[in-house]
């Protein structure tokens, strides 16, 4: 082979190795059956994954375009709310469910400013955990052993399977897991409690009163938002006085999910919070349901960059002439 031919061959091979085809990842698998979601994805951009979830489920997306991080995640047979909590574990978001004109439930997922919650990791598990969760459906005997295993990761894996069983035995073990020494196990248990309705209310409130982990407290507030009701609304309103802005942000998200007569009033108060994350969450939630015109006015004069992004989105939604562009930013 001549030197010129060898050079051309080398360049072709190099281009093939560097082409997208050579490094292409297997497509994400998203299945939606009987109101439960199963996902398996390897190095998939989170925004693309959410788009596929939306296509399968009818979920409406707002503010997810900036979620470009690649995720490696796997789970099977989770209710939509719990599945989204798993996918968006590190991202501030809210899921709002409203009655549609045809009597069905219309769900909207809003990412609040694209911010990640402090101290949280984005969606993803190790490949070993993924394989175990997806491909190894446990027997009753195996579940009993896993729930008491010395390894917290094994206990967490078992707890995450309990909602798929969904009976009183599973509910009993979810309640027991709320007392686990590992915060990740307690958080996983909360993720499965919401499907049991009002039976989950008192255990969640008791945990919230004694819990020290911010991540677990955030998960507990998520359950309360899912349950809703007048009692829950009063508690969420009180949580806006918590000194931790992560908890106040979670309370805003939960109130947006819970809705009810107190929601608009509470969200308007939170829109004046000293913390930018709390304000942005409240403004975005007001823009979805409550008082979008008020949210736009507040967002336009907020000095925070993320609040300004919310204002731009709200202005586009409400149409020309909405708000007062050019209003000076409010100092905080």
Coordinates of C-alpha atoms in Angstrom, one line a residue:
X1 CA 0.0 0.0 0.0
X2 CA 1.3 3.4 -0.9
X3 CA 2.0 6.1 1.8
X4 CA -0.9 8.2 0.3
X5 CA -3.4 5.3 0.4
X6 CA -2.3 4.4 4.0
X7 CA -2.8 8.0 5.0
X8 CA -6.3 8.1 3.5
X9 CA -7.2 4.8 5.2
X10 CA -6.0 6.1 8.6
X11 CA -8.1 9.3 8.2
X12 CA -11.2 7.3 7.3
X13 CA -10.8 5.1 10.3
X14 CA -10.2 8.1 12.5
X15 CA -13.3 9.9 11.3
X16 CA -15.4 6.7 11.8
X17 CA -14.1 6.4 15.4
X18 CA -14.9 10.0 16.1
X19 CA -18.3 10.0 14.4
X20 CA -21.5 10.0 16.4
X21 CA -22.4 6.6 15.1
X22 CA -19.4 5.0 16.6
X23 CA -20.1 6.4 20.1
X24 CA -23.9 6.2 19.9
X25 CA -25.8 5.1 23.0
X26 CA -28.6 2.7 23.0
X27 CA -31.9 4.6 23.0
X28 CA -33.8 5.1 26.2
X29 CA -36.6 2.8 26.9
X30 CA -39.8 4.4 28.3
X31 CA -43.0 2.3 28.9
X32 CA -46.3 3.6 30.2
X33 CA -48.8 0.9 31.2
X34 CA -51.8 1.0 33.5
X35 CA -50.7 4.4 35.0
X36 CA -47.2 3.3 35.8
X37 CA -43.9 4.3 34.2
X38 CA -40.8 2.2 33.6
X39 CA -37.6 3.9 32.3
X40 CA -34.2 2.7 31.4
X41 CA -31.6 5.1 30.1
X42 CA -27.9 5.3 29.8
X43 CA -26.2 8.6 29.3
X44 CA -29.4 10.2 27.9
X45 CA -29.9 14.0 28.1
X46 CA -32.5 14.5 30.8
X47 CA -34.5 16.9 28.6
X48 CA -34.8 14.3 25.8
X49 CA -35.8 11.6 28.3
X50 CA -38.6 13.9 29.7
X51 CA -39.8 14.6 26.2
X52 CA -40.2 10.8 25.6
X53 CA -42.0 10.5 29.0
X54 CA -44.3 13.3 27.9
X55 CA -45.0 11.7 24.6
X56 CA -46.0 8.5 26.3
X57 CA -48.0 9.9 29.1
X58 CA -49.5 13.1 27.8
X59 CA -47.6 15.1 30.4
X60 CA -47.1 18.8 29.6
X61 CA -43.6 20.2 30.1
X62 CA -42.5 23.7 31.1
X63 CA -39.0 24.9 31.6
X64 CA -37.2 21.6 30.9
X65 CA -35.2 22.7 27.9
X66 CA -32.2 23.6 30.0
X67 CA -31.8 20.1 31.5
X68 CA -29.0 18.9 29.2
X69 CA -27.2 16.8 31.8
X70 CA -26.8 13.1 30.8
X71 CA -28.4 10.6 33.2
X72 CA -28.1 6.9 33.8
X73 CA -31.3 5.8 35.5
X74 CA -33.5 2.8 35.7
X75 CA -36.8 1.9 37.5
X76 CA -39.9 -0.1 36.8
X77 CA -43.6 0.3 37.4
X78 CA -43.7 3.6 39.3
X79 CA -46.6 6.0 39.5
X80 CA -46.0 9.1 37.5
X81 CA -45.4 11.5 40.4
X82 CA -42.9 9.1 42.0
X83 CA -41.2 8.4 38.7
X84 CA -40.7 12.1 38.1
X85 CA -39.3 12.5 41.7
X86 CA -36.8 9.9 40.8
X87 CA -35.8 11.5 37.5
X88 CA -35.7 15.0 38.9
X89 CA -34.2 14.2 42.3
X90 CA -31.7 17.1 42.0
X91 CA -33.9 19.6 40.2
X92 CA -36.4 22.0 41.7
X93 CA -39.7 21.2 40.1
X94 CA -43.5 20.9 40.7
X95 CA -46.1 18.6 39.2
X96 CA -49.5 20.2 39.0
X97 CA -52.6 18.0 38.3
X98 CA -55.8 19.7 37.1
X99 CA -59.1 18.4 35.8
X100 CA -59.3 18.5 32.1
X101 CA -62.5 19.4 30.2
X102 CA -63.1 15.7 29.4
X103 CA -63.1 14.8 33.0
X104 CA -59.6 13.3 33.0
X105 CA -56.6 14.6 34.9
X106 CA -54.2 16.9 33.1
X107 CA -50.6 16.9 34.4
X108 CA -48.1 19.7 34.0
X109 CA -44.4 19.4 35.0
X110 CA -42.7 22.7 35.6
X111 CA -39.0 23.0 36.3
X112 CA -38.5 26.0 38.5
X113 CA -35.8 28.1 37.0
X114 CA -33.7 25.1 36.0
X115 CA -31.9 25.2 39.4
X116 CA -30.6 22.1 41.1
X117 CA -31.4 21.7 44.8
X118 CA -28.4 22.1 47.0
X119 CA -27.0 18.8 48.3
X120 CA -28.9 16.7 45.8
X121 CA -27.6 14.5 43.0
X122 CA -29.3 14.4 39.7
X123 CA -31.1 11.3 38.4
X124 CA -28.9 8.3 38.1
X125 CA -27.7 5.1 39.7
X126 CA -24.6 3.0 39.4
X127 CA -24.9 0.4 36.6
X128 CA -25.0 -2.4 39.3
X129 CA -27.9 -0.8 41.1
X130 CA -29.7 -0.2 37.7
X131 CA -29.3 -3.9 36.7
X132 CA -30.5 -5.1 40.1
X133 CA -33.6 -2.8 40.1
X134 CA -34.6 -3.5 36.5
X135 CA -33.8 -7.1 35.9
X136 CA -34.2 -8.8 39.3
X137 CA -37.9 -8.7 40.4
X138 CA -37.7 -10.0 44.0
X139 CA -39.7 -12.8 45.6
X140 CA -41.4 -12.3 49.0
X141 CA -38.6 -14.2 50.7
X142 CA -36.0 -12.1 49.0
X143 CA -37.8 -8.9 49.9
X144 CA -38.0 -9.8 53.6
X145 CA -34.3 -10.4 53.6
X146 CA -33.5 -7.2 51.7
X147 CA -35.6 -5.0 53.9
X148 CA -33.4 -5.9 56.9
X149 CA -30.1 -6.1 55.1
X150 CA -27.1 -4.5 56.7
X151 CA -26.4 -2.5 53.5
X152 CA -28.5 0.7 53.2
X153 CA -28.4 0.5 49.4
X154 CA -30.0 -3.0 49.5
X155 CA -32.7 -1.8 51.9
X156 CA -33.4 1.2 49.7
X157 CA -33.7 -1.0 46.7
X158 CA -36.2 -3.2 48.5
X159 CA -38.2 -0.2 49.8
X160 CA -38.4 1.2 46.2
X161 CA -40.1 -2.1 45.1
X162 CA -42.8 -1.9 47.8
X163 CA -45.1 0.5 46.0
X164 CA -45.3 -2.0 43.1
X165 CA -46.7 -4.6 45.5
X166 CA -49.1 -2.0 46.8
X167 CA -50.9 -4.1 49.5
X168 CA -51.1 -3.7 53.3
X169 CA -48.0 -5.8 53.8
X170 CA -46.1 -3.3 51.6
X171 CA -47.7 -0.3 53.5
X172 CA -46.6 -1.8 56.8
X173 CA -43.0 -2.1 55.6
X174 CA -43.0 1.4 54.2
X175 CA -44.0 2.7 57.6
X176 CA -41.2 0.7 59.3
X177 CA -38.8 2.1 56.8
X178 CA -39.6 5.6 58.0
X179 CA -37.6 4.7 61.1
X180 CA -34.6 3.4 59.3
X181 CA -31.2 4.8 60.3
X182 CA -30.4 5.7 56.8
X183 CA -31.8 8.9 55.4
X184 CA -31.9 7.5 51.9
X185 CA -34.1 4.6 53.0
X186 CA -36.5 7.0 54.8
X187 CA -36.7 9.2 51.7
X188 CA -37.4 6.2 49.5
X189 CA -40.2 5.1 51.9
X190 CA -41.8 8.5 51.6
X191 CA -41.7 8.2 47.8
X192 CA -44.1 5.2 48.0
X193 CA -46.5 6.4 50.7
X194 CA -48.5 8.9 48.6
X195 CA -50.3 6.1 46.7
X196 CA -52.0 5.1 50.0
X197 CA -53.9 8.4 50.3
X198 CA -54.9 9.8 53.6
X199 CA -53.5 6.7 55.4
X200 CA -50.1 8.3 54.7
X201 CA -50.9 11.6 56.2
X202 CA -50.3 11.1 60.0
X203 CA -47.1 9.0 59.5
X204 CA -45.7 11.7 57.2
X205 CA -46.5 14.5 59.6
X206 CA -45.0 12.6 62.5
X207 CA -41.8 12.1 60.5
X208 CA -41.7 15.7 59.4
X209 CA -41.8 16.9 63.1
X210 CA -38.8 14.7 64.1
X211 CA -36.7 14.6 60.9
X212 CA -33.3 16.3 60.8
X213 CA -32.3 15.5 57.2
X214 CA -33.3 18.3 54.8
X215 CA -33.6 15.8 51.9
X216 CA -36.1 13.6 53.9
X217 CA -38.1 16.7 55.0
X218 CA -38.3 17.8 51.3
X219 CA -39.6 14.4 50.4
X220 CA -42.2 14.5 53.2
X221 CA -43.4 17.9 52.0
X222 CA -43.8 16.3 48.5
X223 CA -46.1 13.6 50.0
X224 CA -48.2 16.3 51.7
X225 CA -48.5 18.2 48.4
X226 CA -49.7 15.0 46.8
X227 CA -52.3 14.4 49.5
X228 CA -53.7 18.0 49.7
X229 CA -56.5 19.1 51.9
X230 CA -57.2 21.9 54.2
X231 CA -55.0 20.5 57.1
X232 CA -52.1 20.0 54.7
X233 CA -52.5 23.5 53.3
X234 CA -52.2 25.1 56.7
X235 CA -49.1 23.1 57.5
X236 CA -47.5 24.0 54.2
X237 CA -48.2 27.7 54.8
X238 CA -46.5 27.4 58.2
X239 CA -43.5 25.8 56.7
X240 CA -42.8 29.0 54.8
X241 CA -41.4 30.3 58.1
X242 CA -38.8 27.5 58.2
X243 CA -35.2 29.0 58.4
X244 CA -34.0 26.6 55.6
X245 CA -34.7 28.0 52.1
X246 CA -34.7 24.4 50.8
X247 CA -37.6 23.6 53.0
X248 CA -39.5 26.8 52.1
X249 CA -38.9 26.0 48.4
X250 CA -40.3 22.5 48.9
X251 CA -43.3 23.9 50.7
X252 CA -44.0 26.2 47.8
X253 CA -43.8 23.3 45.4
X254 CA -46.0 21.2 47.6
X255 CA -48.6 23.9 47.9
X256 CA -48.6 24.3 44.1
X257 CA -49.4 20.6 43.8
X258 CA -52.0 20.6 46.6
X259 CA -53.9 23.6 45.3
X260 CA -57.0 24.7 47.2
X261 CA -58.3 28.0 48.5
X262 CA -55.0 28.9 50.4
X263 CA -52.7 28.2 47.4
X264 CA -52.8 31.5 45.6
X265 CA -52.5 33.5 48.9
X266 CA -49.6 31.4 50.1
X267 CA -47.8 31.5 46.7
X268 CA -48.2 35.3 46.6
X269 CA -46.6 35.6 50.0
X270 CA -43.7 33.3 49.0
X271 CA -43.1 35.4 45.9
X272 CA -41.7 38.1 48.3
X273 CA -39.3 35.7 50.1
X274 CA -35.8 36.8 50.7
X275 CA -34.4 33.7 49.0
X276 CA -34.3 33.7 45.2
X277 CA -35.1 30.0 44.9
X278 CA -38.2 30.4 47.0
X279 CA -39.3 33.4 45.0
X280 CA -38.7 31.7 41.6
X281 CA -40.6 28.6 42.7
X282 CA -43.6 30.7 43.8
X283 CA -43.6 32.9 40.7
X284 CA -43.5 29.8 38.4
X285 CA -46.3 28.1 40.4
X286 CA -48.4 31.3 40.3
X287 CA -47.9 31.4 36.5
X288 CA -49.3 27.9 36.1
X289 CA -52.3 28.3 38.3
X290 CA -53.4 31.1 40.6
X291 CA -52.5 34.5 39.3
X292 CA -50.2 34.6 36.2
X293 CA -50.6 38.4 35.7
X294 CA -49.5 39.0 39.3
X295 CA -46.6 36.5 38.9
X296 CA -45.5 38.3 35.7
X297 CA -45.5 41.7 37.5
X298 CA -43.5 40.4 40.4
X299 CA -41.0 38.5 38.2
X300 CA -40.4 41.5 36.0
X301 CA -39.1 43.6 38.9
X302 CA -37.2 40.8 40.6
X303 CA -33.4 41.2 40.4
X304 CA -32.7 37.5 40.2
X305 CA -31.7 36.1 36.8
X306 CA -33.9 33.0 37.2
X307 CA -36.9 35.1 38.1
X308 CA -36.3 37.1 35.0
X309 CA -36.3 33.9 33.0
X310 CA -39.7 33.1 34.5
X311 CA -40.9 36.5 33.5
X312 CA -39.9 35.9 29.9
X313 CA -41.7 32.6 29.8
X314 CA -44.9 34.1 31.4
X315 CA -44.8 37.1 29.0
X316 CA -44.7 34.6 26.1
X317 CA -47.6 32.7 27.5
X318 CA -49.8 35.6 28.3
X319 CA -49.2 37.3 25.0
X320 CA -48.2 40.8 23.7
X321 CA -48.7 43.6 26.1
X322 CA -48.6 41.6 29.2
X323 CA -46.6 43.1 32.1
X324 CA -44.4 46.2 31.9
X325 CA -41.1 45.5 30.2
X326 CA -38.4 47.8 31.2
X327 CA -39.4 48.1 34.9
X328 CA -36.3 48.6 37.1
X329 CA -35.2 45.5 38.9
X330 CA -36.2 45.4 42.6
X331 CA -33.3 45.3 45.1
X332 CA -33.3 42.5 47.7

